[in-house]
Amino acid sequence: MDTDIATSFAVLLPLLAGLALIDSLSFGTLAIPVWLMMAPGKLRATKVMIYLATIGGFYFVVGVMLLFAARFASLQFEIDWNHPVIMLGGFVVGAGLLILSFVIEPPKSLQKDTTSKKASGMYTRLAAWRQSAVEDNVSALDARISQTNTKQRTKSGTVTLMSIAVTAGVLEVATMLPYLAAIGLLTASAPALGLGFVQSSGLLAAYCVIMLVPSLTLFLGRTVLRNAVSPLLERIDEWFAKNGQSTIAWVIGAVGVVLMLNTWSAVENVLFG
């Protein structure tokens, strides 16, 4: 039986799209943009677009560097990602991630009261940082309304937003397992699909765009429908407040399942010959 990893685009592309949509539910790619859209007063469309472009660009640049390093290591050490031992290792890692997701967020019947308190405390700290960042940016802009140097005012606000986006990316990139899994899939599938570095980078760019689709959709709705979308934005924010820790556990578990499914053929060969 064939044990290759993602030997066709019909397999690889849906996997990448699914991982990108999971990544789109992170604090940096969804929660913070929602807060920017919920800022009091008129929607500052430029603010939201600058933030989304910056965080998308940040992940693309980081991804290209990781992709280059992975491909270099594969060529340098002649790593065969389709070797049964490596695929079995991938299955074990996937199973470990799935188990870890239940450790982080046990079933409700086994949860103690302290679990929700920890989750609430973690989100409260993040929410305080995010609220401060948004308010500081708005205050900085409002404080300069009386100034005549519009160019300087715009530059200051842009730098602040970009710093927020990069900070969010730096804090989250190490924990965005779907993104790291996607880079692993691109690296492992490249030989079988004949993907060069440029083609893989193009797929990575598409991945980063898909990561932003939910936020872009909400932004479009907020622009066209205005305040009619506000209740939805508030519900999304409340969902993050209540399920911050659950989201992390769910993402880890989802990546584990993807790894297990993608390497199951090697386990099947070992078990059934």
PDB file of C-alpha atoms in Angstrom:
ATOM      1  CA  MET A   1       0.000   0.000   0.000  1.00  0.00           C
ATOM      2  CA  ASP A   2       1.172   3.519  -0.802  1.00  0.00           C
ATOM      3  CA  THR A   3       2.443   5.312   2.277  1.00  0.00           C
ATOM      4  CA  ASP A   4       3.363   8.617   0.674  1.00  0.00           C
ATOM      5  CA  ILE A   5       2.330  11.830   2.389  1.00  0.00           C
ATOM      6  CA  ALA A   6      -0.149  13.884   0.331  1.00  0.00           C
ATOM      7  CA  THR A   7       0.813  12.455  -3.067  1.00  0.00           C
ATOM      8  CA  SER A   8      -1.705  14.623  -4.937  1.00  0.00           C
ATOM      9  CA  PHE A   9      -2.978  18.172  -4.795  1.00  0.00           C
ATOM     10  CA  ALA A  10      -6.452  16.730  -4.245  1.00  0.00           C
ATOM     11  CA  VAL A  11      -5.178  15.594  -0.836  1.00  0.00           C
ATOM     12  CA  LEU A  12      -2.740  18.394  -0.014  1.00  0.00           C
ATOM     13  CA  LEU A  13      -4.906  21.425  -0.803  1.00  0.00           C
ATOM     14  CA  PRO A  14      -7.910  20.459   1.372  1.00  0.00           C
ATOM     15  CA  LEU A  15      -5.537  19.655   4.234  1.00  0.00           C
ATOM     16  CA  LEU A  16      -3.842  23.045   3.939  1.00  0.00           C
ATOM     17  CA  ALA A  17      -7.184  24.847   3.656  1.00  0.00           C
ATOM     18  CA  GLY A  18      -8.525  23.052   6.728  1.00  0.00           C
ATOM     19  CA  LEU A  19      -5.436  23.871   8.784  1.00  0.00           C
ATOM     20  CA  ALA A  20      -5.608  27.513   7.642  1.00  0.00           C
ATOM     21  CA  LEU A  21      -9.235  27.800   8.757  1.00  0.00           C
ATOM     22  CA  ILE A  22      -8.296  26.355  12.149  1.00  0.00           C
ATOM     23  CA  ASP A  23      -5.502  28.948  12.361  1.00  0.00           C
ATOM     24  CA  SER A  24      -8.001  31.675  11.499  1.00  0.00           C
ATOM     25  CA  LEU A  25      -9.638  31.208  14.907  1.00  0.00           C
ATOM     26  CA  SER A  26      -6.619  32.387  16.888  1.00  0.00           C
ATOM     27  CA  PHE A  27      -6.495  35.518  19.039  1.00  0.00           C
ATOM     28  CA  GLY A  28      -4.193  37.313  16.613  1.00  0.00           C
ATOM     29  CA  THR A  29      -6.107  36.540  13.428  1.00  0.00           C
ATOM     30  CA  LEU A  30      -9.672  36.891  14.734  1.00  0.00           C
ATOM     31  CA  ALA A  31     -10.057  38.165  18.303  1.00  0.00           C
ATOM     32  CA  ILE A  32      -7.937  41.309  17.931  1.00  0.00           C
ATOM     33  CA  PRO A  33      -9.441  42.259  14.529  1.00  0.00           C
ATOM     34  CA  VAL A  34     -12.892  41.877  16.111  1.00  0.00           C
ATOM     35  CA  TRP A  35     -11.865  44.284  18.868  1.00  0.00           C
ATOM     36  CA  LEU A  36     -10.613  46.782  16.292  1.00  0.00           C
ATOM     37  CA  MET A  37     -13.964  46.554  14.514  1.00  0.00           C
ATOM     38  CA  MET A  38     -15.777  47.057  17.828  1.00  0.00           C
ATOM     39  CA  ALA A  39     -13.877  50.269  18.675  1.00  0.00           C
ATOM     40  CA  PRO A  40     -16.283  53.127  19.575  1.00  0.00           C
ATOM     41  CA  GLY A  41     -17.212  55.596  16.877  1.00  0.00           C
ATOM     42  CA  LYS A  42     -16.866  55.327  13.134  1.00  0.00           C
ATOM     43  CA  LEU A  43     -15.185  52.203  11.768  1.00  0.00           C
ATOM     44  CA  ARG A  44     -11.581  52.956  10.909  1.00  0.00           C
ATOM     45  CA  ALA A  45     -11.254  50.693   7.882  1.00  0.00           C
ATOM     46  CA  THR A  46      -7.609  51.580   7.314  1.00  0.00           C
ATOM     47  CA  LYS A  47      -6.720  50.467  10.848  1.00  0.00           C
ATOM     48  CA  VAL A  48      -8.230  47.028  10.360  1.00  0.00           C
ATOM     49  CA  MET A  49      -6.624  46.519   6.946  1.00  0.00           C
ATOM     50  CA  ILE A  50      -3.190  47.628   8.193  1.00  0.00           C
ATOM     51  CA  TYR A  51      -3.432  45.199  11.086  1.00  0.00           C
ATOM     52  CA  LEU A  52      -4.566  42.257   8.911  1.00  0.00           C
ATOM     53  CA  ALA A  53      -1.946  42.967   6.244  1.00  0.00           C
ATOM     54  CA  THR A  54       0.787  43.164   8.878  1.00  0.00           C
ATOM     55  CA  ILE A  55      -0.066  39.973  10.718  1.00  0.00           C
ATOM     56  CA  GLY A  56      -0.608  38.108   7.443  1.00  0.00           C
ATOM     57  CA  GLY A  57       2.723  39.366   6.142  1.00  0.00           C
ATOM     58  CA  PHE A  58       4.434  38.470   9.416  1.00  0.00           C
ATOM     59  CA  TYR A  59       3.257  34.869   9.255  1.00  0.00           C
ATOM     60  CA  PHE A  60       4.217  34.614   5.589  1.00  0.00           C
ATOM     61  CA  VAL A  61       7.768  35.854   6.219  1.00  0.00           C
ATOM     62  CA  VAL A  62       8.207  33.553   9.222  1.00  0.00           C
ATOM     63  CA  GLY A  63       6.729  30.670   7.228  1.00  0.00           C
ATOM     64  CA  VAL A  64       9.086  31.225   4.287  1.00  0.00           C
ATOM     65  CA  MET A  65      12.081  31.150   6.640  1.00  0.00           C
ATOM     66  CA  LEU A  66      10.845  27.954   8.308  1.00  0.00           C
ATOM     67  CA  LEU A  67      10.065  26.405   4.929  1.00  0.00           C
ATOM     68  CA  PHE A  68      13.555  27.235   3.653  1.00  0.00           C
ATOM     69  CA  ALA A  69      15.156  25.791   6.795  1.00  0.00           C
ATOM     70  CA  ALA A  70      13.066  22.600   6.549  1.00  0.00           C
ATOM     71  CA  ARG A  71      13.859  22.081   2.872  1.00  0.00           C
ATOM     72  CA  PHE A  72      17.552  22.765   3.482  1.00  0.00           C
ATOM     73  CA  ALA A  73      17.622  20.220   6.322  1.00  0.00           C
ATOM     74  CA  SER A  74      15.797  17.664   4.172  1.00  0.00           C
ATOM     75  CA  LEU A  75      18.329  18.002   1.353  1.00  0.00           C
ATOM     76  CA  GLN A  76      21.348  18.266   3.611  1.00  0.00           C
ATOM     77  CA  PHE A  77      20.522  15.159   5.652  1.00  0.00           C
ATOM     78  CA  GLU A  78      18.616  13.358   2.865  1.00  0.00           C
ATOM     79  CA  ILE A  79      15.502  12.962   4.987  1.00  0.00           C
ATOM     80  CA  ASP A  80      12.841  10.737   3.462  1.00  0.00           C
ATOM     81  CA  TRP A  81       9.604  12.020   4.964  1.00  0.00           C
ATOM     82  CA  ASN A  82       7.734   9.063   3.485  1.00  0.00           C
ATOM     83  CA  HIS A  83       9.858   6.494   5.306  1.00  0.00           C
ATOM     84  CA  PRO A  84       7.624   4.239   7.452  1.00  0.00           C
ATOM     85  CA  VAL A  85       9.630   5.012  10.616  1.00  0.00           C
ATOM     86  CA  ILE A  86       9.182   8.773  10.170  1.00  0.00           C
ATOM     87  CA  MET A  87       5.492   8.354   9.390  1.00  0.00           C
ATOM     88  CA  LEU A  88       5.037   6.165  12.460  1.00  0.00           C
ATOM     89  CA  GLY A  89       6.757   8.878  14.463  1.00  0.00           C
ATOM     90  CA  GLY A  90       4.296  11.383  13.019  1.00  0.00           C
ATOM     91  CA  PHE A  91       1.398   9.190  14.076  1.00  0.00           C
ATOM     92  CA  VAL A  92       2.791   8.965  17.624  1.00  0.00           C
ATOM     93  CA  VAL A  93       3.205  12.752  17.755  1.00  0.00           C
ATOM     94  CA  GLY A  94      -0.367  13.175  16.527  1.00  0.00           C
ATOM     95  CA  ALA A  95      -1.679  10.783  19.171  1.00  0.00           C
ATOM     96  CA  GLY A  96       0.324  12.666  21.797  1.00  0.00           C
ATOM     97  CA  LEU A  97      -1.192  15.982  20.723  1.00  0.00           C
ATOM     98  CA  LEU A  98      -4.676  14.509  20.867  1.00  0.00           C
ATOM     99  CA  ILE A  99      -4.068  13.251  24.407  1.00  0.00           C
ATOM    100  CA  LEU A 100      -2.527  16.603  25.369  1.00  0.00           C
ATOM    101  CA  SER A 101      -5.680  18.400  24.227  1.00  0.00           C
ATOM    102  CA  PHE A 102      -7.696  16.423  26.782  1.00  0.00           C
ATOM    103  CA  VAL A 103      -5.112  17.192  29.468  1.00  0.00           C
ATOM    104  CA  ILE A 104      -5.333  20.916  28.755  1.00  0.00           C
ATOM    105  CA  GLU A 105      -9.122  20.895  28.628  1.00  0.00           C
ATOM    106  CA  PRO A 106     -10.625  17.775  30.272  1.00  0.00           C
ATOM    107  CA  PRO A 107     -14.222  16.748  29.494  1.00  0.00           C
ATOM    108  CA  LYS A 108     -16.729  18.898  31.366  1.00  0.00           C
ATOM    109  CA  SER A 109     -17.696  16.005  33.611  1.00  0.00           C
ATOM    110  CA  LEU A 110     -14.096  15.817  34.894  1.00  0.00           C
ATOM    111  CA  GLN A 111     -13.376  19.522  35.161  1.00  0.00           C
ATOM    112  CA  LYS A 112     -12.805  21.182  38.510  1.00  0.00           C
ATOM    113  CA  ASP A 113     -13.957  24.659  39.368  1.00  0.00           C
ATOM    114  CA  THR A 114     -10.379  25.957  39.146  1.00  0.00           C
ATOM    115  CA  THR A 115     -10.208  25.157  35.434  1.00  0.00           C
ATOM    116  CA  SER A 116     -12.689  27.827  34.427  1.00  0.00           C
ATOM    117  CA  LYS A 117     -10.982  30.277  36.780  1.00  0.00           C
ATOM    118  CA  LYS A 118      -7.628  29.660  35.136  1.00  0.00           C
ATOM    119  CA  ALA A 119      -9.115  30.074  31.678  1.00  0.00           C
ATOM    120  CA  SER A 120     -10.879  33.246  32.734  1.00  0.00           C
ATOM    121  CA  GLY A 121      -7.711  34.643  34.283  1.00  0.00           C
ATOM    122  CA  MET A 122      -5.652  33.864  31.190  1.00  0.00           C
ATOM    123  CA  TYR A 123      -8.159  35.576  28.917  1.00  0.00           C
ATOM    124  CA  THR A 124      -8.494  38.537  31.285  1.00  0.00           C
ATOM    125  CA  ARG A 125      -4.754  39.213  31.043  1.00  0.00           C
ATOM    126  CA  LEU A 126      -4.832  38.979  27.254  1.00  0.00           C
ATOM    127  CA  ALA A 127      -7.977  41.092  27.082  1.00  0.00           C
ATOM    128  CA  ALA A 128      -6.375  43.783  29.262  1.00  0.00           C
ATOM    129  CA  TRP A 129      -3.332  43.936  26.985  1.00  0.00           C
ATOM    130  CA  ARG A 130      -5.473  44.030  23.868  1.00  0.00           C
ATOM    131  CA  GLN A 131      -7.847  46.679  25.260  1.00  0.00           C
ATOM    132  CA  SER A 132      -4.892  48.832  26.267  1.00  0.00           C
ATOM    133  CA  ALA A 133      -3.354  48.490  22.831  1.00  0.00           C
ATOM    134  CA  VAL A 134      -6.568  49.464  21.052  1.00  0.00           C
ATOM    135  CA  GLU A 135      -7.347  52.332  23.419  1.00  0.00           C
ATOM    136  CA  ASP A 136      -3.817  53.681  23.244  1.00  0.00           C
ATOM    137  CA  ASN A 137      -3.994  53.680  19.473  1.00  0.00           C
ATOM    138  CA  VAL A 138      -7.351  55.460  19.414  1.00  0.00           C
ATOM    139  CA  SER A 139      -6.207  57.991  22.023  1.00  0.00           C
ATOM    140  CA  ALA A 140      -3.008  58.673  20.121  1.00  0.00           C
ATOM    141  CA  LEU A 141      -4.990  59.407  16.991  1.00  0.00           C
ATOM    142  CA  ASP A 142      -7.615  61.535  18.741  1.00  0.00           C
ATOM    143  CA  ALA A 143      -4.975  63.532  20.585  1.00  0.00           C
ATOM    144  CA  ARG A 144      -3.521  64.651  17.266  1.00  0.00           C
ATOM    145  CA  ILE A 145      -6.774  65.785  15.656  1.00  0.00           C
ATOM    146  CA  SER A 146      -5.905  69.411  16.369  1.00  0.00           C
ATOM    147  CA  GLN A 147      -2.501  69.054  14.767  1.00  0.00           C
ATOM    148  CA  THR A 148      -1.973  70.142  11.197  1.00  0.00           C
ATOM    149  CA  ASN A 149       0.604  67.514  10.325  1.00  0.00           C
ATOM    150  CA  THR A 150      -1.744  64.818   9.017  1.00  0.00           C
ATOM    151  CA  LYS A 151       1.066  62.803   7.477  1.00  0.00           C
ATOM    152  CA  GLN A 152       2.874  62.455  10.802  1.00  0.00           C
ATOM    153  CA  ARG A 153      -0.377  61.526  12.558  1.00  0.00           C
ATOM    154  CA  THR A 154      -1.123  58.767  10.070  1.00  0.00           C
ATOM    155  CA  LYS A 155       2.432  57.409  10.281  1.00  0.00           C
ATOM    156  CA  SER A 156       2.247  57.209  14.089  1.00  0.00           C
ATOM    157  CA  GLY A 157      -1.035  55.304  14.034  1.00  0.00           C
ATOM    158  CA  THR A 158       0.270  52.938  11.359  1.00  0.00           C
ATOM    159  CA  VAL A 159       3.410  52.104  13.349  1.00  0.00           C
ATOM    160  CA  THR A 160       1.319  51.434  16.463  1.00  0.00           C
ATOM    161  CA  LEU A 161      -0.997  49.064  14.618  1.00  0.00           C
ATOM    162  CA  MET A 162       1.894  47.241  12.973  1.00  0.00           C
ATOM    163  CA  SER A 163       3.591  46.829  16.351  1.00  0.00           C
ATOM    164  CA  ILE A 164       0.379  45.335  17.785  1.00  0.00           C
ATOM    165  CA  ALA A 165       0.170  42.865  14.895  1.00  0.00           C
ATOM    166  CA  VAL A 166       3.826  41.821  15.124  1.00  0.00           C
ATOM    167  CA  THR A 167       3.591  41.450  18.911  1.00  0.00           C
ATOM    168  CA  ALA A 168       0.521  39.238  18.560  1.00  0.00           C
ATOM    169  CA  GLY A 169       2.311  37.164  15.921  1.00  0.00           C
ATOM    170  CA  VAL A 170       5.460  36.732  18.018  1.00  0.00           C
ATOM    171  CA  LEU A 171       3.410  35.662  21.048  1.00  0.00           C
ATOM    172  CA  GLU A 172       1.390  33.145  19.072  1.00  0.00           C
ATOM    173  CA  VAL A 173       3.622  31.768  16.338  1.00  0.00           C
ATOM    174  CA  ALA A 174       5.215  29.080  18.520  1.00  0.00           C
ATOM    175  CA  THR A 175       1.785  27.813  19.586  1.00  0.00           C
ATOM    176  CA  MET A 176       0.154  27.863  16.133  1.00  0.00           C
ATOM    177  CA  LEU A 177       0.503  24.155  15.542  1.00  0.00           C
ATOM    178  CA  PRO A 178      -1.704  24.116  12.411  1.00  0.00           C
ATOM    179  CA  TYR A 179       0.703  26.559  10.766  1.00  0.00           C
ATOM    180  CA  LEU A 180       3.722  24.479  11.699  1.00  0.00           C
ATOM    181  CA  ALA A 181       1.915  21.341  10.521  1.00  0.00           C
ATOM    182  CA  ALA A 182       1.171  23.029   7.177  1.00  0.00           C
ATOM    183  CA  ILE A 183       4.853  23.853   6.701  1.00  0.00           C
ATOM    184  CA  GLY A 184       5.666  20.245   7.528  1.00  0.00           C
ATOM    185  CA  LEU A 185       3.153  19.019   4.942  1.00  0.00           C
ATOM    186  CA  LEU A 186       4.573  21.320   2.272  1.00  0.00           C
ATOM    187  CA  THR A 187       8.088  20.119   3.029  1.00  0.00           C
ATOM    188  CA  ALA A 188       7.170  16.429   3.098  1.00  0.00           C
ATOM    189  CA  SER A 189       4.984  16.575  -0.022  1.00  0.00           C
ATOM    190  CA  ALA A 190       7.383  18.604  -2.168  1.00  0.00           C
ATOM    191  CA  PRO A 191       9.345  15.652  -3.640  1.00  0.00           C
ATOM    192  CA  ALA A 192       6.238  13.638  -4.563  1.00  0.00           C
ATOM    193  CA  LEU A 193       4.451  16.629  -6.104  1.00  0.00           C
ATOM    194  CA  GLY A 194       7.519  18.214  -7.665  1.00  0.00           C
ATOM    195  CA  LEU A 195       7.075  21.434  -5.724  1.00  0.00           C
ATOM    196  CA  GLY A 196       9.946  23.883  -5.882  1.00  0.00           C
ATOM    197  CA  PHE A 197      10.595  26.501  -3.237  1.00  0.00           C
ATOM    198  CA  VAL A 198       8.711  29.160  -5.215  1.00  0.00           C
ATOM    199  CA  GLN A 199       5.626  26.959  -5.647  1.00  0.00           C
ATOM    200  CA  SER A 200       5.655  25.997  -1.968  1.00  0.00           C
ATOM    201  CA  SER A 201       5.971  29.661  -1.007  1.00  0.00           C
ATOM    202  CA  GLY A 202       2.988  30.446  -3.232  1.00  0.00           C
ATOM    203  CA  LEU A 203       0.895  27.832  -1.434  1.00  0.00           C
ATOM    204  CA  LEU A 204       2.081  29.273   1.873  1.00  0.00           C
ATOM    205  CA  ALA A 205       0.945  32.751   0.756  1.00  0.00           C
ATOM    206  CA  ALA A 206      -2.482  31.321  -0.114  1.00  0.00           C
ATOM    207  CA  TYR A 207      -2.556  29.686   3.338  1.00  0.00           C
ATOM    208  CA  CYS A 208      -1.936  33.056   5.000  1.00  0.00           C
ATOM    209  CA  VAL A 209      -4.754  34.631   2.988  1.00  0.00           C
ATOM    210  CA  ILE A 210      -7.188  31.885   4.010  1.00  0.00           C
ATOM    211  CA  MET A 211      -6.157  32.502   7.634  1.00  0.00           C
ATOM    212  CA  LEU A 212      -7.587  36.002   7.296  1.00  0.00           C
ATOM    213  CA  VAL A 213     -10.801  35.113   5.430  1.00  0.00           C
ATOM    214  CA  PRO A 214     -13.082  35.055   8.524  1.00  0.00           C
ATOM    215  CA  SER A 215     -11.798  38.446   9.701  1.00  0.00           C
ATOM    216  CA  LEU A 216     -12.050  39.887   6.195  1.00  0.00           C
ATOM    217  CA  THR A 217     -15.609  38.581   5.917  1.00  0.00           C
ATOM    218  CA  LEU A 218     -16.564  40.214   9.213  1.00  0.00           C
ATOM    219  CA  PHE A 219     -14.837  43.415   8.120  1.00  0.00           C
ATOM    220  CA  LEU A 220     -16.818  43.451   4.876  1.00  0.00           C
ATOM    221  CA  GLY A 221     -20.017  42.888   6.812  1.00  0.00           C
ATOM    222  CA  ARG A 222     -19.124  45.647   9.269  1.00  0.00           C
ATOM    223  CA  THR A 223     -18.410  48.018   6.374  1.00  0.00           C
ATOM    224  CA  VAL A 224     -21.587  47.250   4.424  1.00  0.00           C
ATOM    225  CA  LEU A 225     -24.074  46.517   7.207  1.00  0.00           C
ATOM    226  CA  ARG A 226     -22.444  48.784   9.791  1.00  0.00           C
ATOM    227  CA  ASN A 227     -23.922  48.431  13.285  1.00  0.00           C
ATOM    228  CA  ALA A 228     -26.096  45.481  12.239  1.00  0.00           C
ATOM    229  CA  VAL A 229     -23.003  43.286  12.582  1.00  0.00           C
ATOM    230  CA  SER A 230     -22.126  44.565  16.069  1.00  0.00           C
ATOM    231  CA  PRO A 231     -24.147  41.867  17.924  1.00  0.00           C
ATOM    232  CA  LEU A 232     -22.248  39.165  16.018  1.00  0.00           C
ATOM    233  CA  LEU A 233     -18.909  40.766  16.865  1.00  0.00           C
ATOM    234  CA  GLU A 234     -19.921  40.931  20.529  1.00  0.00           C
ATOM    235  CA  ARG A 235     -20.888  37.246  20.525  1.00  0.00           C
ATOM    236  CA  ILE A 236     -17.549  36.303  18.985  1.00  0.00           C
ATOM    237  CA  ASP A 237     -15.725  38.300  21.637  1.00  0.00           C
ATOM    238  CA  GLU A 238     -17.782  36.676  24.405  1.00  0.00           C
ATOM    239  CA  TRP A 239     -17.015  33.278  22.902  1.00  0.00           C
ATOM    240  CA  PHE A 240     -13.268  33.960  23.125  1.00  0.00           C
ATOM    241  CA  ALA A 241     -13.712  35.131  26.722  1.00  0.00           C
ATOM    242  CA  LYS A 242     -15.511  31.925  27.723  1.00  0.00           C
ATOM    243  CA  ASN A 243     -13.590  29.457  25.575  1.00  0.00           C
ATOM    244  CA  GLY A 244     -10.053  30.837  25.429  1.00  0.00           C
ATOM    245  CA  GLN A 245      -8.432  27.729  26.900  1.00  0.00           C
ATOM    246  CA  SER A 246     -10.873  25.380  25.159  1.00  0.00           C
ATOM    247  CA  THR A 247      -9.882  26.885  21.814  1.00  0.00           C
ATOM    248  CA  ILE A 248      -6.215  26.089  22.416  1.00  0.00           C
ATOM    249  CA  ALA A 249      -7.052  22.516  23.394  1.00  0.00           C
ATOM    250  CA  TRP A 250      -9.350  22.072  20.396  1.00  0.00           C
ATOM    251  CA  VAL A 251      -6.679  23.340  17.973  1.00  0.00           C
ATOM    252  CA  ILE A 252      -4.042  21.000  19.434  1.00  0.00           C
ATOM    253  CA  GLY A 253      -6.443  18.068  19.200  1.00  0.00           C
ATOM    254  CA  ALA A 254      -7.385  18.920  15.613  1.00  0.00           C
ATOM    255  CA  VAL A 255      -3.733  19.004  14.533  1.00  0.00           C
ATOM    256  CA  GLY A 256      -3.199  15.672  16.250  1.00  0.00           C
ATOM    257  CA  VAL A 257      -6.080  14.118  14.321  1.00  0.00           C
ATOM    258  CA  VAL A 258      -4.765  15.510  11.016  1.00  0.00           C
ATOM    259  CA  LEU A 259      -1.317  14.027  11.699  1.00  0.00           C
ATOM    260  CA  MET A 260      -2.804  10.673  12.644  1.00  0.00           C
ATOM    261  CA  LEU A 261      -4.999  10.508   9.555  1.00  0.00           C
ATOM    262  CA  ASN A 262      -2.175  11.586   7.265  1.00  0.00           C
ATOM    263  CA  THR A 263       0.210   8.916   8.602  1.00  0.00           C
ATOM    264  CA  TRP A 264      -2.335   6.139   9.188  1.00  0.00           C
ATOM    265  CA  SER A 265      -1.252   4.256   6.063  1.00  0.00           C
ATOM    266  CA  ALA A 266       2.145   3.502   7.665  1.00  0.00           C
ATOM    267  CA  VAL A 267       0.475   2.225  10.837  1.00  0.00           C
ATOM    268  CA  GLU A 268      -1.906   0.145   8.732  1.00  0.00           C
ATOM    269  CA  ASN A 269       1.032  -1.454   6.931  1.00  0.00           C
ATOM    270  CA  VAL A 270       2.689  -2.342  10.235  1.00  0.00           C
ATOM    271  CA  LEU A 271      -0.490  -3.764  11.755  1.00  0.00           C
ATOM    272  CA  PHE A 272      -1.933  -5.566   8.749  1.00  0.00           C
ATOM    273  CA  GLY A 273       1.067  -6.014   6.470  1.00  0.00           C
TER     274      GLY A 273
END
